[in-house]
CSV table of N, CA and C in Angstrom, one decimal:
chain,number,residue,atom,x,y,z
A,1277,UNK,N,-13.8,21.8,-9.2
A,1277,UNK,CA,-12.8,22.1,-8.2
A,1277,UNK,C,-12.6,20.7,-7.2
A,1278,UNK,N,-11.2,20.5,-7.4
A,1278,UNK,CA,-10.6,19.8,-6.4
A,1278,UNK,C,-10.6,20.1,-4.9
A,1279,UNK,N,-10.8,19.4,-4.1
A,1279,UNK,CA,-10.9,19.5,-2.6
A,1279,UNK,C,-9.6,19.4,-2.1
A,1280,UNK,N,-9.1,18.4,-2.7
A,1280,UNK,CA,-7.6,18.0,-2.3
A,1280,UNK,C,-6.8,18.6,-2.8
A,1281,UNK,N,-6.8,19.0,-4.0
A,1281,UNK,CA,-5.7,19.4,-4.8
A,1281,UNK,C,-5.3,21.0,-4.1
A,1282,UNK,N,-6.3,21.8,-3.4
A,1282,UNK,CA,-6.3,22.8,-3.1
A,1282,UNK,C,-5.4,23.0,-1.9
A,1283,UNK,N,-5.5,21.9,-1.1
A,1283,UNK,CA,-4.7,21.8,0.1
A,1283,UNK,C,-2.9,21.9,0.1
A,1284,UNK,N,-2.4,22.6,0.4
A,1284,UNK,CA,-0.9,22.5,0.3
A,1284,UNK,C,-0.3,21.1,0.8
A,1285,UNK,N,0.6,20.5,0.5
A,1285,UNK,CA,1.5,19.4,1.4
A,1285,UNK,C,2.3,20.3,2.2
A,1286,UNK,N,2.3,19.9,3.3
A,1286,UNK,CA,3.4,20.6,4.4
A,1286,UNK,C,4.4,19.3,4.5
A,1287,UNK,N,5.6,19.9,4.7
A,1287,UNK,CA,7.0,19.0,4.8
A,1287,UNK,C,7.5,19.1,6.1
A,1288,UNK,N,7.1,17.9,7.0
A,1288,UNK,CA,7.7,18.1,8.4
A,1288,UNK,C,9.0,17.9,8.4
A,1289,UNK,N,9.8,18.4,9.7
A,1289,UNK,CA,11.0,18.3,10.1
A,1289,UNK,C,11.9,17.2,9.8
A,1290,UNK,N,13.0,17.3,9.2
A,1290,UNK,CA,13.8,16.3,8.9
A,1290,UNK,C,13.7,15.7,7.5
A,1291,UNK,N,12.7,16.5,6.7
A,1291,UNK,CA,12.5,16.0,5.3
A,1291,UNK,C,12.8,17.2,4.4
A,1292,UNK,N,13.5,16.8,3.6
A,1292,UNK,CA,13.8,18.0,2.4
A,1292,UNK,C,13.2,17.6,1.2
A,1293,UNK,N,12.7,18.7,0.3
A,1293,UNK,CA,12.1,18.4,-0.9
A,1293,UNK,C,12.7,19.3,-1.8
A,1294,UNK,N,12.7,19.0,-3.1
A,1294,UNK,CA,13.3,19.6,-4.3
A,1294,UNK,C,12.3,19.7,-5.5
A,1295,UNK,N,11.9,20.8,-5.9
A,1295,UNK,CA,11.1,20.7,-7.1
A,1295,UNK,C,11.9,21.4,-8.4
A,1296,UNK,N,12.0,20.5,-9.3
A,1296,UNK,CA,12.6,21.0,-10.7
A,1296,UNK,C,11.6,21.0,-11.7
A,1297,UNK,N,11.1,21.7,-12.1
A,1297,UNK,CA,10.1,21.6,-13.2
A,1297,UNK,C,9.1,20.7,-13.0
A,1298,UNK,N,8.6,19.5,-13.4
A,1298,UNK,CA,7.6,18.5,-12.9
A,1298,UNK,C,8.0,17.5,-11.9
A,1299,UNK,N,9.5,17.7,-11.9
A,1299,UNK,CA,9.8,16.5,-10.8
A,1299,UNK,C,10.0,16.9,-9.7
A,1300,UNK,N,9.5,16.0,-8.7
A,1300,UNK,CA,9.5,16.3,-7.1
A,1300,UNK,C,10.5,15.1,-6.5
A,1301,UNK,N,11.5,15.8,-5.6
A,1301,UNK,CA,12.6,14.8,-5.1
A,1301,UNK,C,11.9,14.8,-3.8
A,1302,UNK,N,11.9,13.7,-2.8
A,1302,UNK,CA,11.6,14.0,-1.4
A,1302,UNK,C,12.6,13.3,-0.8
A,1303,UNK,N,13.5,13.6,0.4
A,1303,UNK,CA,14.3,12.9,1.0
A,1303,UNK,C,14.2,13.0,2.4
A,1304,UNK,N,14.0,11.9,3.2
A,1304,UNK,CA,13.7,11.8,4.6
A,1304,UNK,C,14.6,10.7,5.4
A,1305,UNK,N,14.4,10.4,6.5
A,1305,UNK,CA,15.2,9.6,7.3
A,1305,UNK,C,14.7,8.0,6.9
A,1306,UNK,N,14.0,7.9,6.1
A,1306,UNK,CA,13.5,6.3,5.9
A,1306,UNK,C,14.0,6.3,4.3
A,1307,UNK,N,14.4,7.3,3.6
A,1307,UNK,CA,15.1,7.0,2.5
A,1307,UNK,C,14.7,8.3,1.1
A,1308,UNK,N,14.6,8.1,-0.1
A,1308,UNK,CA,14.5,9.1,-0.9
A,1308,UNK,C,13.4,8.3,-2.0
A,1309,UNK,N,12.2,9.3,-2.5
A,1309,UNK,CA,11.3,9.2,-3.3
A,1309,UNK,C,11.1,10.3,-4.5
A,1310,UNK,N,10.7,9.9,-5.4
A,1310,UNK,CA,10.9,11.0,-6.4
A,1310,UNK,C,9.5,10.8,-7.3
A,1311,UNK,N,8.9,11.5,-7.9
A,1311,UNK,CA,7.7,11.8,-9.0
A,1311,UNK,C,7.8,12.7,-9.8
A,1312,UNK,N,7.2,12.3,-10.9
A,1312,UNK,CA,7.5,13.4,-12.2
A,1312,UNK,C,6.1,13.4,-12.6
A,1313,UNK,N,5.3,14.9,-12.2
A,1313,UNK,CA,3.8,14.9,-12.7
A,1313,UNK,C,3.6,15.0,-14.2
A,1314,UNK,N,2.4,15.1,-14.6
A,1314,UNK,CA,2.4,15.6,-15.9
A,1314,UNK,C,2.5,16.9,-16.3
A,1315,UNK,N,2.3,17.3,-17.6
A,1315,UNK,CA,2.3,18.9,-17.9
A,1315,UNK,C,1.0,19.6,-17.5
A,1316,UNK,N,0.0,18.8,-17.0
A,1316,UNK,CA,-1.3,19.7,-16.9
A,1316,UNK,C,-1.4,20.2,-15.4
A,1317,UNK,N,-0.3,20.0,-14.9
A,1317,UNK,CA,-0.3,20.6,-13.2
A,1317,UNK,C,1.1,21.4,-13.3
A,1318,UNK,N,1.1,22.7,-12.6
A,1318,UNK,CA,2.1,23.4,-12.0
A,1318,UNK,C,2.7,22.8,-10.4
A,1319,UNK,N,3.7,22.7,-10.0
A,1319,UNK,CA,3.8,22.2,-8.7
A,1319,UNK,C,5.1,23.3,-8.3
A,1320,UNK,N,4.7,23.9,-7.3
A,1320,UNK,CA,5.8,24.8,-6.7
A,1320,UNK,C,6.1,24.6,-5.2
A,1321,UNK,N,7.2,25.0,-4.9
A,1321,UNK,CA,7.8,24.8,-3.4
A,1321,UNK,C,7.9,26.0,-2.8
A,1322,UNK,N,6.9,26.6,-1.3
A,1322,UNK,CA,7.1,27.7,-0.8
A,1322,UNK,C,7.2,27.5,0.6
A,1323,UNK,N,8.7,27.7,0.8
A,1323,UNK,CA,9.1,27.7,2.5
A,1323,UNK,C,9.0,26.1,2.8
A,1324,UNK,N,8.3,25.6,3.5
A,1324,UNK,CA,7.7,24.3,3.8
A,1324,UNK,C,6.4,23.7,3.5
A,1325,UNK,N,6.1,24.2,2.5
A,1325,UNK,CA,5.1,23.6,1.8
A,1325,UNK,C,5.0,23.5,0.5
A,1326,UNK,N,4.5,22.6,-0.3
A,1326,UNK,CA,4.3,22.0,-1.6
A,1326,UNK,C,3.0,22.3,-2.3
A,1327,UNK,N,2.9,23.1,-3.3
A,1327,UNK,CA,1.5,22.9,-3.7
A,1327,UNK,C,1.1,23.0,-5.0
A,1328,UNK,N,0.2,22.4,-5.5
A,1328,UNK,CA,-0.1,21.8,-6.9
A,1328,UNK,C,-1.2,22.7,-7.5
A,1329,UNK,N,-1.2,23.2,-8.7
A,1329,UNK,CA,-2.1,23.9,-9.2
A,1329,UNK,C,-2.4,23.3,-10.7
A,1330,UNK,N,-3.7,23.5,-11.0
A,1330,UNK,CA,-4.0,23.3,-12.3
A,1330,UNK,C,-3.5,24.0,-13.5
A,1331,UNK,N,-3.1,23.8,-14.5
A,1331,UNK,CA,-2.6,24.6,-15.6
A,1331,UNK,C,-3.7,25.0,-16.5
A,1332,UNK,N,-4.9,24.4,-16.6
A,1332,UNK,CA,-6.2,25.0,-17.5
A,1332,UNK,C,-7.4,24.3,-16.6
A,1333,UNK,N,-8.3,24.5,-17.3
A,1333,UNK,CA,-9.8,23.9,-17.0
A,1333,UNK,C,-10.5,22.8,-17.5
A,1334,UNK,N,-9.3,21.9,-18.3
A,1334,UNK,CA,-9.8,20.9,-18.8
A,1334,UNK,C,-10.3,20.0,-18.2
A,1335,UNK,N,-10.6,18.7,-18.1
A,1335,UNK,CA,-11.0,17.4,-17.3
A,1335,UNK,C,-9.8,16.7,-16.8
A,1336,UNK,N,-8.9,16.8,-17.9
A,1336,UNK,CA,-7.9,16.1,-17.4
A,1336,UNK,C,-6.8,16.7,-16.6
A,1337,UNK,N,-7.0,18.1,-16.6
A,1337,UNK,CA,-5.9,18.9,-15.6
A,1337,UNK,C,-6.5,18.8,-14.3
A,1338,UNK,N,-7.8,18.8,-14.0
A,1338,UNK,CA,-8.6,18.5,-12.9
A,1338,UNK,C,-8.5,17.1,-12.2
A,1339,UNK,N,-8.5,16.3,-13.2
A,1339,UNK,CA,-8.1,15.2,-12.7
A,1339,UNK,C,-6.7,15.0,-12.0
A,1340,UNK,N,-5.4,15.4,-12.8
A,1340,UNK,CA,-4.1,15.0,-12.3
A,1340,UNK,C,-3.9,16.1,-11.3
A,1341,UNK,N,-4.8,17.0,-10.9
A,1341,UNK,CA,-4.4,18.1,-10.0
A,1341,UNK,C,-4.9,17.3,-8.9
A,1342,UNK,N,-5.8,16.6,-8.4
A,1342,UNK,CA,-5.8,16.2,-7.0
A,1342,UNK,C,-5.0,14.7,-6.8
A,1343,UNK,N,-4.9,13.9,-8.3
A,1343,UNK,CA,-3.9,12.9,-8.3
A,1343,UNK,C,-2.6,13.4,-7.9
A,1344,UNK,N,-2.1,14.4,-8.4
A,1344,UNK,CA,-0.6,14.7,-8.3
A,1344,UNK,C,-0.3,15.4,-7.0
A,1345,UNK,N,-1.4,15.7,-6.4
A,1345,UNK,CA,-1.3,16.5,-4.9
A,1345,UNK,C,-1.3,15.1,-3.9
A,1346,UNK,N,-1.9,14.2,-4.1
A,1346,UNK,CA,-2.2,13.1,-3.2
A,1346,UNK,C,-0.6,12.0,-3.5
A,1347,UNK,N,-0.1,12.3,-4.6
A,1347,UNK,CA,1.5,11.4,-4.8
A,1347,UNK,C,2.2,11.9,-4.1
A,1348,UNK,N,2.3,13.7,-4.1
A,1348,UNK,CA,3.4,14.1,-3.4
A,1348,UNK,C,3.1,13.9,-1.8
A,1349,UNK,N,1.9,14.0,-1.6
A,1349,UNK,CA,1.7,13.8,0.0
A,1349,UNK,C,2.3,12.3,0.2
A,1350,UNK,N,2.0,11.3,-0.5
A,1350,UNK,CA,2.3,10.0,-0.3
A,1350,UNK,C,3.9,10.0,-0.5
A,1351,UNK,N,4.5,10.9,-1.1
A,1351,UNK,CA,6.4,10.7,-0.8
A,1351,UNK,C,6.5,11.1,0.8
A,1352,UNK,N,5.8,12.5,0.7
A,1352,UNK,CA,6.3,13.0,2.1
A,1352,UNK,C,6.2,11.8,3.2
A,1353,UNK,N,4.9,11.6,3.2
A,1353,UNK,CA,4.6,10.4,4.5
A,1353,UNK,C,5.4,9.0,4.3
A,1354,UNK,N,5.5,8.7,3.3
A,1354,UNK,CA,6.9,7.6,3.2
A,1354,UNK,C,8.2,7.6,3.2
A,1355,UNK,N,8.7,8.8,3.2
A,1355,UNK,CA,10.2,9.1,3.6
A,1355,UNK,C,10.1,9.6,5.1
A,1356,UNK,N,8.8,9.9,5.8
A,1356,UNK,CA,9.2,10.5,7.2
A,1356,UNK,C,8.4,9.3,7.9
A,1357,UNK,N,7.2,8.5,7.6
A,1357,UNK,CA,6.7,7.8,8.7
A,1357,UNK,C,6.8,6.4,8.0
A,1358,UNK,N,6.5,6.2,6.5
A,1358,UNK,CA,6.3,4.6,6.0
A,1358,UNK,C,5.1,4.0,5.8
A,1359,UNK,N,4.6,3.1,5.3
A,1359,UNK,CA,3.7,2.4,5.0
A,1359,UNK,C,3.6,1.1,5.6
A,1360,UNK,N,2.6,0.9,5.8
A,1360,UNK,CA,2.2,-0.8,6.6
A,1360,UNK,C,1.2,-1.1,6.4
A,1361,UNK,N,1.2,-2.6,6.0
A,1361,UNK,CA,-0.2,-3.4,5.5
A,1361,UNK,C,0.0,-4.7,6.7
A,1362,UNK,N,-0.8,-5.0,7.4
A,1362,UNK,CA,-0.8,-6.0,8.3
A,1362,UNK,C,-1.8,-7.0,7.7
A,1363,UNK,N,-1.4,-8.3,7.7
A,1363,UNK,CA,-2.1,-9.4,7.4
A,1363,UNK,C,-2.5,-10.3,8.5
A,1364,UNK,N,-3.4,-11.2,8.2
A,1364,UNK,CA,-3.9,-12.1,9.3
A,1364,UNK,C,-4.2,-13.3,8.6
A,1365,UNK,N,-3.6,-14.8,9.1
A,1365,UNK,CA,-3.7,-16.0,8.7
A,1365,UNK,C,-4.7,-17.0,9.5
A,1366,UNK,N,-5.8,-17.0,9.1
A,1366,UNK,CA,-7.2,-18.3,9.7
A,1366,UNK,C,-7.0,-19.3,9.2
A,1367,UNK,N,-6.9,-20.3,9.7
A,1367,UNK,CA,-7.2,-21.8,9.5
A,1367,UNK,C,-6.4,-22.8,10.3
A,1368,UNK,N,-6.5,-24.0,10.3
A,1368,UNK,CA,-5.9,-24.9,10.8
A,1368,UNK,C,-4.9,-25.1,10.3
A,1369,UNK,N,-3.7,-25.3,11.1
A,1369,UNK,CA,-2.2,-25.6,10.3
A,1369,UNK,C,-1.8,-24.4,9.2
A,1370,UNK,N,-2.5,-23.3,9.1
A,1370,UNK,CA,-2.0,-22.4,8.5
A,1370,UNK,C,-0.9,-21.6,9.2
A,1371,UNK,N,0.3,-21.2,8.7
A,1371,UNK,CA,1.3,-20.5,9.1
A,1371,UNK,C,2.3,-19.6,8.2
A,1372,UNK,N,2.6,-18.7,8.7
A,1372,UNK,CA,3.8,-18.1,8.1
A,1372,UNK,C,5.3,-18.0,8.7
A,1373,UNK,N,6.4,-18.2,8.2
A,1373,UNK,CA,7.6,-17.7,8.7
A,1373,UNK,C,8.9,-17.2,7.8
A,1374,UNK,N,9.4,-16.3,8.5
A,1374,UNK,CA,10.5,-15.6,7.6
A,1374,UNK,C,11.9,-16.2,7.5
A,1375,UNK,N,12.5,-16.8,6.4
A,1375,UNK,CA,13.8,-17.2,6.2
A,1375,UNK,C,14.3,-16.5,5.2
A,1376,UNK,N,15.5,-15.6,5.7
A,1376,UNK,CA,16.3,-14.9,5.0
A,1376,UNK,C,15.1,-13.9,4.6
A,1377,UNK,N,15.3,-13.8,3.2
A,1377,UNK,CA,14.2,-13.0,2.2
A,1377,UNK,C,13.4,-13.8,1.7
A,1378,UNK,N,13.0,-14.8,2.2
A,1378,UNK,CA,11.9,-15.9,1.7
A,1378,UNK,C,10.7,-15.9,3.0
A,1379,UNK,N,9.4,-15.7,2.2
A,1379,UNK,CA,8.3,-15.9,3.2
A,1379,UNK,C,7.9,-17.0,3.0
A,1380,UNK,N,7.5,-18.1,3.8
A,1380,UNK,CA,7.3,-19.4,3.9
A,1380,UNK,C,6.0,-19.6,4.6
A,1381,UNK,N,5.0,-19.9,3.5
A,1381,UNK,CA,3.5,-20.2,3.7
A,1381,UNK,C,3.3,-21.7,3.7
A,1382,UNK,N,2.7,-22.1,5.3
A,1382,UNK,CA,1.7,-23.2,4.8
A,1382,UNK,C,0.5,-22.8,4.7
A,1383,UNK,N,-0.1,-23.3,3.5
A,1383,UNK,CA,-1.5,-22.8,3.4
A,1383,UNK,C,-2.5,-23.8,3.0
A,1384,UNK,N,-2.1,-25.2,3.2
A,1384,UNK,CA,-3.3,-26.1,3.0
A,1384,UNK,C,-2.7,-26.8,1.7
A,1385,UNK,N,-1.9,-26.6,0.9
A,1385,UNK,CA,-1.6,-27.0,-0.1
A,1385,UNK,C,-0.6,-28.2,0.2
A,1386,UNK,N,-0.2,-29.2,-1.0
A,1386,UNK,CA,0.6,-30.1,-0.7
A,1386,UNK,C,2.2,-29.7,-0.7
A,1387,UNK,N,2.4,-28.7,-0.6
A,1387,UNK,CA,3.8,-27.8,-0.8
A,1387,UNK,C,3.6,-26.6,0.3
A,1388,UNK,N,4.7,-26.5,0.6
A,1388,UNK,CA,5.0,-24.7,1.3
A,1388,UNK,C,5.0,-23.8,0.1
A,1389,UNK,N,4.3,-22.7,0.1
A,1389,UNK,CA,4.5,-21.6,-0.6
A,1389,UNK,C,5.8,-20.9,-0.3
A,1390,UNK,N,6.8,-20.4,-1.4
A,1390,UNK,CA,8.1,-19.7,-0.9
A,1390,UNK,C,7.6,-18.5,-1.6
A,1391,UNK,N,7.6,-17.3,-1.0
A,1391,UNK,CA,7.7,-15.7,-1.4
A,1391,UNK,C,8.5,-15.0,-1.4
A,1392,UNK,N,8.9,-15.0,-2.6
A,1392,UNK,CA,10.4,-14.1,-2.8
A,1392,UNK,C,10.1,-12.6,-2.4
A,1393,UNK,N,10.6,-11.7,-1.3
A,1393,UNK,CA,9.9,-10.6,-0.9
A,1393,UNK,C,11.2,-9.5,-1.8
A,1394,UNK,N,10.5,-8.6,-2.5
A,1394,UNK,CA,11.1,-7.7,-3.2
A,1394,UNK,C,12.1,-6.5,-2.6
A,1395,UNK,N,12.8,-5.9,-3.3
A,1395,UNK,CA,13.6,-5.1,-2.5
A,1395,UNK,C,12.6,-3.6,-2.3
A,1396,UNK,N,12.9,-3.0,-1.6
A,1396,UNK,CA,12.3,-2.0,-0.7
A,1396,UNK,C,10.9,-2.0,0.0
A,1397,UNK,N,10.8,-3.4,0.2
A,1397,UNK,CA,9.8,-3.9,1.2
A,1397,UNK,C,10.5,-4.6,2.2
A,1398,UNK,N,10.0,-4.7,3.5
A,1398,UNK,CA,10.4,-5.6,4.3
A,1398,UNK,C,9.2,-6.3,4.9
A,1399,UNK,N,9.0,-7.6,5.1
A,1399,UNK,CA,8.3,-8.6,5.6
A,1399,UNK,C,8.6,-9.2,7.1
A,1400,UNK,N,7.8,-9.2,7.8
A,1400,UNK,CA,8.0,-9.5,9.2
A,1400,UNK,C,7.1,-10.2,9.6
A,1401,UNK,N,7.2,-11.4,10.4
A,1401,UNK,CA,6.0,-12.1,10.8
A,1401,UNK,C,6.2,-12.3,12.7
A,1402,UNK,N,5.6,-11.3,13.0
A,1402,UNK,CA,5.4,-11.5,14.7
A,1402,UNK,C,5.2,-12.4,15.2
A,1403,UNK,N,3.9,-13.0,14.7
A,1403,UNK,CA,3.6,-14.7,15.2
A,1403,UNK,C,3.0,-15.3,13.9
A,1404,UNK,N,3.0,-16.7,13.9
A,1404,UNK,CA,2.7,-17.6,12.9
A,1404,UNK,C,1.7,-17.2,12.1
A,1405,UNK,N,0.9,-16.4,12.6
A,1405,UNK,CA,-0.7,-16.0,11.8
A,1405,UNK,C,-0.3,-14.9,11.7
A,1406,UNK,N,0.4,-13.9,11.7
A,1406,UNK,CA,0.7,-12.6,11.0
A,1406,UNK,C,1.5,-12.2,10.5
A,1407,UNK,N,1.3,-11.4,9.6
A,1407,UNK,CA,2.3,-11.1,8.7
A,1407,UNK,C,2.4,-9.4,8.4
A,1408,UNK,N,3.5,-8.6,8.7
A,1408,UNK,CA,3.4,-7.3,8.2
A,1408,UNK,C,4.4,-7.0,7.2
A,1409,UNK,N,3.8,-6.5,6.4
A,1409,UNK,CA,4.4,-5.6,5.0
A,1409,UNK,C,4.8,-4.1,5.2
A,1410,UNK,N,5.9,-3.8,5.4
A,1410,UNK,CA,6.4,-2.3,5.8
A,1410,UNK,C,7.5,-1.8,4.3
A,1411,UNK,N,7.6,-0.3,4.1
A,1411,UNK,CA,8.1,0.1,3.0
A,1411,UNK,C,7.8,1.7,2.8
A,1412,UNK,N,8.4,2.4,2.2
A,1412,UNK,CA,8.2,3.5,1.9
A,1412,UNK,C,7.5,3.9,0.7
A,1413,UNK,N,7.2,2.9,0.0
A,1413,UNK,CA,6.3,3.3,-1.4
A,1413,UNK,C,4.8,2.8,-1.3
A,1414,UNK,N,4.2,3.6,-1.2
A,1414,UNK,CA,2.4,3.0,-0.9
A,1414,UNK,C,2.2,1.8,-2.1
A,1415,UNK,N,2.3,2.3,-3.2
A,1415,UNK,CA,2.0,1.2,-4.5
A,1415,UNK,C,2.6,-0.2,-4.2
A,1416,UNK,N,3.9,0.0,-3.7
A,1416,UNK,CA,4.9,-1.3,-3.9
A,1416,UNK,C,4.3,-2.1,-2.8
A,1417,UNK,N,4.0,-1.5,-1.2
A,1417,UNK,CA,3.7,-2.2,0.1
A,1417,UNK,C,2.1,-2.9,-0.4
A,1418,UNK,N,1.5,-2.1,-0.8
A,1418,UNK,CA,-0.1,-2.5,-1.1
A,1418,UNK,C,0.1,-4.1,-2.3
A,1419,UNK,N,0.7,-3.8,-3.3
A,1419,UNK,CA,1.0,-4.7,-4.1
A,1419,UNK,C,1.8,-6.1,-3.8
A,1420,UNK,N,2.7,-5.9,-2.7
A,1420,UNK,CA,3.1,-7.0,-2.4
A,1420,UNK,C,2.3,-7.9,-1.4
A,1421,UNK,N,1.2,-7.0,-0.4
A,1421,UNK,CA,0.2,-7.5,0.5
A,1421,UNK,C,-0.8,-8.1,-0.2
A,1422,UNK,N,-1.0,-7.8,-1.5
A,1422,UNK,CA,-2.1,-8.5,-2.4
A,1422,UNK,C,-1.7,-9.6,-3.0
A,1423,UNK,N,-0.4,-9.6,-3.4
A,1423,UNK,CA,0.2,-11.0,-3.9
A,1423,UNK,C,0.4,-12.0,-2.9
A,1424,UNK,N,0.6,-11.7,-1.6
A,1424,UNK,CA,0.8,-12.8,-0.7
A,1424,UNK,C,-0.7,-13.1,-0.5
A,1425,UNK,N,-1.6,-12.3,0.1
A,1425,UNK,CA,-3.3,-12.7,0.1
A,1425,UNK,C,-3.6,-13.5,-1.1
A,1426,UNK,N,-3.5,-13.2,-2.2
A,1426,UNK,CA,-3.7,-14.1,-3.5
A,1426,UNK,C,-3.5,-15.7,-3.4
A,1427,UNK,N,-2.5,-15.9,-2.5
A,1427,UNK,CA,-2.3,-17.1,-2.2
A,1427,UNK,C,-3.2,-17.9,-1.8
A,1428,UNK,N,-4.1,-17.3,-0.7
A,1428,UNK,CA,-5.2,-18.1,-0.4
A,1428,UNK,C,-6.3,-16.9,0.2
A,1429,UNK,N,-6.9,-16.5,-0.7
A,1429,UNK,CA,-8.0,-15.5,-0.2
A,1429,UNK,C,-9.0,-15.9,0.6
A,1430,UNK,N,-9.5,-15.4,1.7
A,1430,UNK,CA,-10.5,-15.8,2.5
A,1430,UNK,C,-11.6,-16.3,2.2
A,1431,UNK,N,-12.2,-17.5,2.4
A,1431,UNK,CA,-13.5,-17.9,1.8
A,1431,UNK,C,-14.7,-17.5,2.9
A,1432,UNK,N,-16.0,-17.3,2.4
A,1432,UNK,CA,-17.0,-17.0,2.9
A,1432,UNK,C,-17.5,-17.7,4.0
A,1433,UNK,N,-17.2,-18.9,3.9
A,1433,UNK,CA,-18.0,-20.0,5.0
A,1433,UNK,C,-17.7,-20.1,6.2
A,1434,UNK,N,-15.8,-20.6,6.3
A,1434,UNK,CA,-15.2,-20.5,7.6
A,1434,UNK,C,-14.4,-19.5,7.6
A,1435,UNK,N,-14.1,-18.6,6.7
A,1435,UNK,CA,-13.3,-17.5,7.1
A,1435,UNK,C,-11.9,-17.9,6.9
A,1436,UNK,N,-11.3,-19.2,6.2
A,1436,UNK,CA,-10.1,-19.7,6.2
A,1436,UNK,C,-9.5,-18.8,4.9
A,1437,UNK,N,-8.0,-18.7,5.5
A,1437,UNK,CA,-7.3,-18.0,4.3
A,1437,UNK,C,-6.7,-16.5,4.8
A,1438,UNK,N,-5.9,-16.0,3.8
A,1438,UNK,CA,-5.1,-14.8,4.6
A,1438,UNK,C,-6.1,-13.4,4.1
A,1439,UNK,N,-6.1,-12.6,5.3
A,1439,UNK,CA,-7.0,-11.6,5.2
A,1439,UNK,C,-6.1,-10.2,5.6
A,1440,UNK,N,-6.6,-9.0,5.1
A,1440,UNK,CA,-6.1,-7.9,5.8
A,1440,UNK,C,-6.6,-7.9,7.3
A,1441,UNK,N,-5.7,-7.4,8.2
A,1441,UNK,CA,-6.2,-7.1,9.5
A,1441,UNK,C,-7.5,-6.4,9.7
A,1442,UNK,N,-7.9,-5.4,9.1
A,1442,UNK,CA,-8.8,-4.5,9.1
A,1442,UNK,C,-10.1,-4.9,8.2
A,1443,UNK,N,-9.9,-5.9,7.3
A,1443,UNK,CA,-10.9,-6.4,6.5
A,1443,UNK,C,-12.0,-7.3,6.8
A,1444,UNK,N,-13.3,-6.8,6.7
A,1444,UNK,CA,-14.5,-7.7,7.1
A,1444,UNK,C,-14.9,-8.8,6.2
A,1445,UNK,N,-15.0,-9.9,6.4
A,1445,UNK,CA,-15.0,-10.9,5.4
A,1445,UNK,C,-16.9,-11.5,5.6
A,1446,UNK,N,-17.4,-11.0,4.8
A,1446,UNK,CA,-19.0,-11.2,4.8
A,1446,UNK,C,-19.3,-13.1,4.8
A,1447,UNK,N,-19.7,-13.4,5.8
A,1447,UNK,CA,-19.8,-14.9,6.2
A,1447,UNK,C,-21.0,-15.0,5.7
A,1448,UNK,N,-21.1,-16.6,5.1
A,1448,UNK,CA,-22.5,-17.1,4.4
A,1448,UNK,C,-22.6,-18.2,5.4
A,1449,UNK,N,-23.9,-18.6,5.3
A,1449,UNK,CA,-24.4,-19.9,6.2
A,1449,UNK,C,-24.2,-20.9,5.3
A,1450,UNK,N,-23.9,-22.2,5.8
A,1450,UNK,CA,-23.7,-23.3,5.0
A,1450,UNK,C,-24.9,-24.0,4.7
A,1451,UNK,N,-24.7,-25.0,4.0
A,1451,UNK,CA,-25.8,-25.9,4.0
A,1451,UNK,C,-26.8,-26.3,5.1
A,1452,UNK,N,-28.0,-26.5,4.8
A,1452,UNK,CA,-28.9,-27.3,5.7
A,1452,UNK,C,-29.6,-28.5,5.4
A,1453,UNK,N,-30.1,-29.1,6.3
A,1453,UNK,CA,-30.3,-30.6,6.1
A,1453,UNK,C,-31.9,-30.6,6.1
């Protein structure tokens, strides 16, 4: 039994949701998102709550139950609050700056890295060593943050590179004489 799937998703004030068959459309102050569930689950809108129930007892139906509920909850959270990932840059001379729709990264390469920011995501640099990725789609926000981090992942000896703000880098001891 799914513990996540049993819990209904409450819709906050200012957010409207419509359910038509397997399609869930959620509209809020930050934008509009939609999700199409598989035929293994039934989605119903009761007042200001969306509930997800499995259509059978098969393993796939139980898997889709919790996943579908999480997807609907992410839609509601995305259009009401939005999602945010914060990145930190560590290293001498490593810095980031936004120029229009392009994130310019100086990461110790012989050239500057120009990262084109996709639609649906906003990237800001409050400081030269901080990058904030925001948007309403959690998958897109996470993917953009991962793509930025990929340019210079943190190394375990000095900790140089781009890391998530809450990430712990396991440090190693260097060579000994």
